[in-house]
Coordinates of C-alpha atoms in Angstrom, one line a residue:
M219 CA 8.1 14.1 8.9
T220 CA 8.4 10.9 6.9
V221 CA 8.8 7.3 8.0
S222 CA 12.1 5.6 8.5
I223 CA 13.0 2.0 9.0
G224 CA 13.3 1.0 12.6
Q225 CA 11.1 4.0 13.7
P226 CA 7.4 4.0 14.8
V227 CA 5.1 4.9 12.0
P228 CA 2.9 7.9 13.0
D229 CA -0.8 7.0 13.2
F230 CA -2.9 8.0 10.2
T231 CA -6.6 7.8 9.3
A232 CA -8.0 7.8 5.8
T233 CA -11.3 7.1 4.0
A234 CA -11.5 3.5 3.1
T235 CA -13.6 1.3 0.8
G236 CA -16.7 -0.1 2.4
D237 CA -17.9 3.3 3.7
T238 CA -15.4 3.2 6.5
T239 CA -12.3 5.0 7.7
L240 CA -9.1 3.1 8.6
S241 CA -6.5 4.1 11.1
L242 CA -3.1 2.5 11.4
S243 CA -3.5 2.3 15.2
A244 CA -6.7 0.1 14.8
L245 CA -4.4 -2.5 13.2
R246 CA -1.9 -2.7 16.0
G247 CA -1.1 -6.3 16.9
R248 CA -1.0 -7.2 13.2
Q249 CA 1.7 -6.6 10.7
V250 CA 0.5 -4.2 8.0
V251 CA 1.5 -4.0 4.3
V252 CA 0.8 -0.5 3.0
Y253 CA 1.2 -0.4 -0.8
F254 CA 0.9 2.8 -2.8
Y255 CA -0.1 2.6 -6.5
P256 CA -0.4 5.4 -9.0
K257 CA -4.0 5.1 -10.3
A258 CA -6.9 2.7 -9.9
S259 CA -8.0 0.6 -12.9
T260 CA -4.7 0.9 -14.8
P261 CA -2.9 -2.2 -16.0
G262 CA 0.1 -2.2 -13.6
C263 CA -2.1 -1.3 -10.6
T264 CA -4.6 -4.0 -11.5
T265 CA -1.9 -6.6 -11.7
E266 CA -0.3 -5.6 -8.4
G267 CA -3.6 -5.5 -6.6
G268 CA -4.5 -8.9 -8.0
D269 CA -1.2 -10.4 -6.8
F270 CA -1.9 -9.2 -3.3
R271 CA -5.5 -10.4 -3.5
D272 CA -4.4 -13.8 -4.6
R273 CA -2.0 -14.2 -1.6
K274 CA -4.5 -12.9 1.1
D275 CA -4.6 -16.3 2.9
A276 CA -0.8 -16.5 3.0
F277 CA -0.6 -12.9 4.3
E278 CA -3.3 -13.7 6.9
A279 CA -1.3 -16.8 8.0
A280 CA 1.7 -14.4 8.7
N281 CA -0.6 -12.1 10.8
T282 CA -0.4 -9.5 8.1
V283 CA -3.1 -7.1 6.7
V284 CA -2.7 -5.6 3.3
V285 CA -3.9 -2.0 2.5
G286 CA -3.7 -0.3 -0.9
V287 CA -3.4 3.5 -1.2
S288 CA -3.8 5.9 -4.1
R289 CA -4.9 9.5 -4.6
D290 CA -8.0 8.4 -6.4
G291 CA -11.4 9.4 -4.9
I292 CA -13.3 6.8 -2.9
R293 CA -15.8 6.2 -5.7
A294 CA -13.0 5.2 -8.0
Q295 CA -11.5 3.0 -5.2
E296 CA -14.9 1.3 -4.6
N297 CA -15.3 0.6 -8.4
F298 CA -11.7 -0.7 -8.6
K299 CA -12.1 -3.0 -5.6
A300 CA -15.5 -4.4 -6.8
K301 CA -14.4 -5.0 -10.4
Q302 CA -11.2 -6.7 -9.4
G303 CA -12.6 -8.6 -6.4
F304 CA -9.9 -7.2 -4.0
N305 CA -10.3 -8.6 -0.5
F306 CA -8.5 -5.9 1.3
P307 CA -9.3 -2.2 1.9
L308 CA -8.3 0.6 -0.5
L309 CA -7.7 4.0 0.9
S310 CA -8.5 7.3 -0.8
D311 CA -5.7 9.8 -0.1
K312 CA -6.9 12.8 -2.2
D313 CA -5.2 15.2 0.2
E314 CA -2.0 13.2 0.0
A315 CA -1.5 13.2 3.7
V316 CA -0.6 9.5 3.8
C317 CA 1.5 9.8 0.6
R318 CA 3.5 12.6 2.2
L319 CA 4.0 10.7 5.4
F320 CA 5.6 7.9 3.4
D321 CA 7.3 10.3 0.9
V322 CA 5.9 8.6 -2.2
I323 CA 5.0 11.7 -4.3
K324 CA 7.7 12.1 -6.8
L325 CA 8.4 14.0 -10.0
K326 CA 7.6 11.6 -12.9
K327 CA 7.8 11.8 -16.7
L328 CA 5.0 10.6 -19.0
Y329 CA 5.3 11.2 -22.7
G330 CA 8.0 13.8 -22.1
K331 CA 5.9 15.8 -19.6
E332 CA 6.8 16.1 -16.0
H333 CA 4.1 15.7 -13.3
L334 CA 3.9 14.8 -9.6
G335 CA 2.6 11.3 -9.0
I336 CA 2.9 8.3 -6.7
E337 CA 6.0 6.3 -7.0
R338 CA 4.9 2.7 -6.7
S339 CA 6.1 1.8 -3.2
T340 CA 5.4 -0.7 -0.4
F341 CA 6.0 -0.6 3.3
L342 CA 5.9 -3.4 5.9
I343 CA 5.0 -2.3 9.4
D344 CA 5.5 -4.7 12.3
A345 CA 2.8 -5.6 14.9
H346 CA 4.1 -2.9 17.2
G347 CA 3.7 -0.1 14.6
T348 CA 7.4 0.1 13.6
L349 CA 8.5 0.3 9.9
A350 CA 10.4 -2.9 9.2
R351 CA 10.9 -2.8 5.4
E352 CA 10.3 -0.6 2.5
W353 CA 10.4 -1.1 -1.3
R354 CA 10.5 2.0 -3.5
G355 CA 10.3 2.2 -7.3
V356 CA 8.6 -1.2 -7.3
K357 CA 8.4 -3.3 -10.4
V358 CA 5.1 -5.3 -10.2
K359 CA 6.3 -8.7 -11.4
G360 CA 7.2 -10.9 -8.4
H361 CA 6.7 -8.0 -5.9
A362 CA 3.9 -9.5 -3.9
D363 CA 5.8 -12.7 -3.4
E364 CA 8.8 -10.7 -2.1
V365 CA 6.7 -8.8 0.3
L366 CA 5.0 -12.0 1.5
E367 CA 8.4 -13.6 2.2
A368 CA 9.4 -10.6 4.2
A369 CA 6.1 -10.7 6.2
R370 CA 6.6 -14.3 6.9
A371 CA 10.2 -13.8 8.1
L372 CA 9.1 -10.8 10.3
H373 CA 6.3 -12.8 11.8
A374 CA 8.5 -15.8 12.5
G375 CA 11.0 -13.5 14.3
Q376 CA 8.4 -12.0 16.6

């Protein structure tokens, strides 16, 4: 089962930075941005995370929590978060359960070789746990601003 716009997002739990676990159900009552990135500490992922980090106050004003997800182990996530000063949790999805729920594992090509990897994607879940928006095949430049505007509009409409 994968998520669909207008449908409730099934609850999930994953290991998070800060020696915690995070469940979607624990965030009910807040809007949630779940963004998937291919690999911690790579240029595009660093830029994307920094863009979300730099807009944290604006997301908070729109009653929205940001969560980053990749298949990296928790140690890599902790290092990435600390080095970049990310002010939101990063989830380690080594077993790809959350990735599969959102259908972000895709066949990709790198240097002519095919491999399965995360397609950079973002999902906006409303305060009731329903998927409101999705962005797939994301280009980093300007993306956080677009997601922020959608979060503001969703919050204003609730």
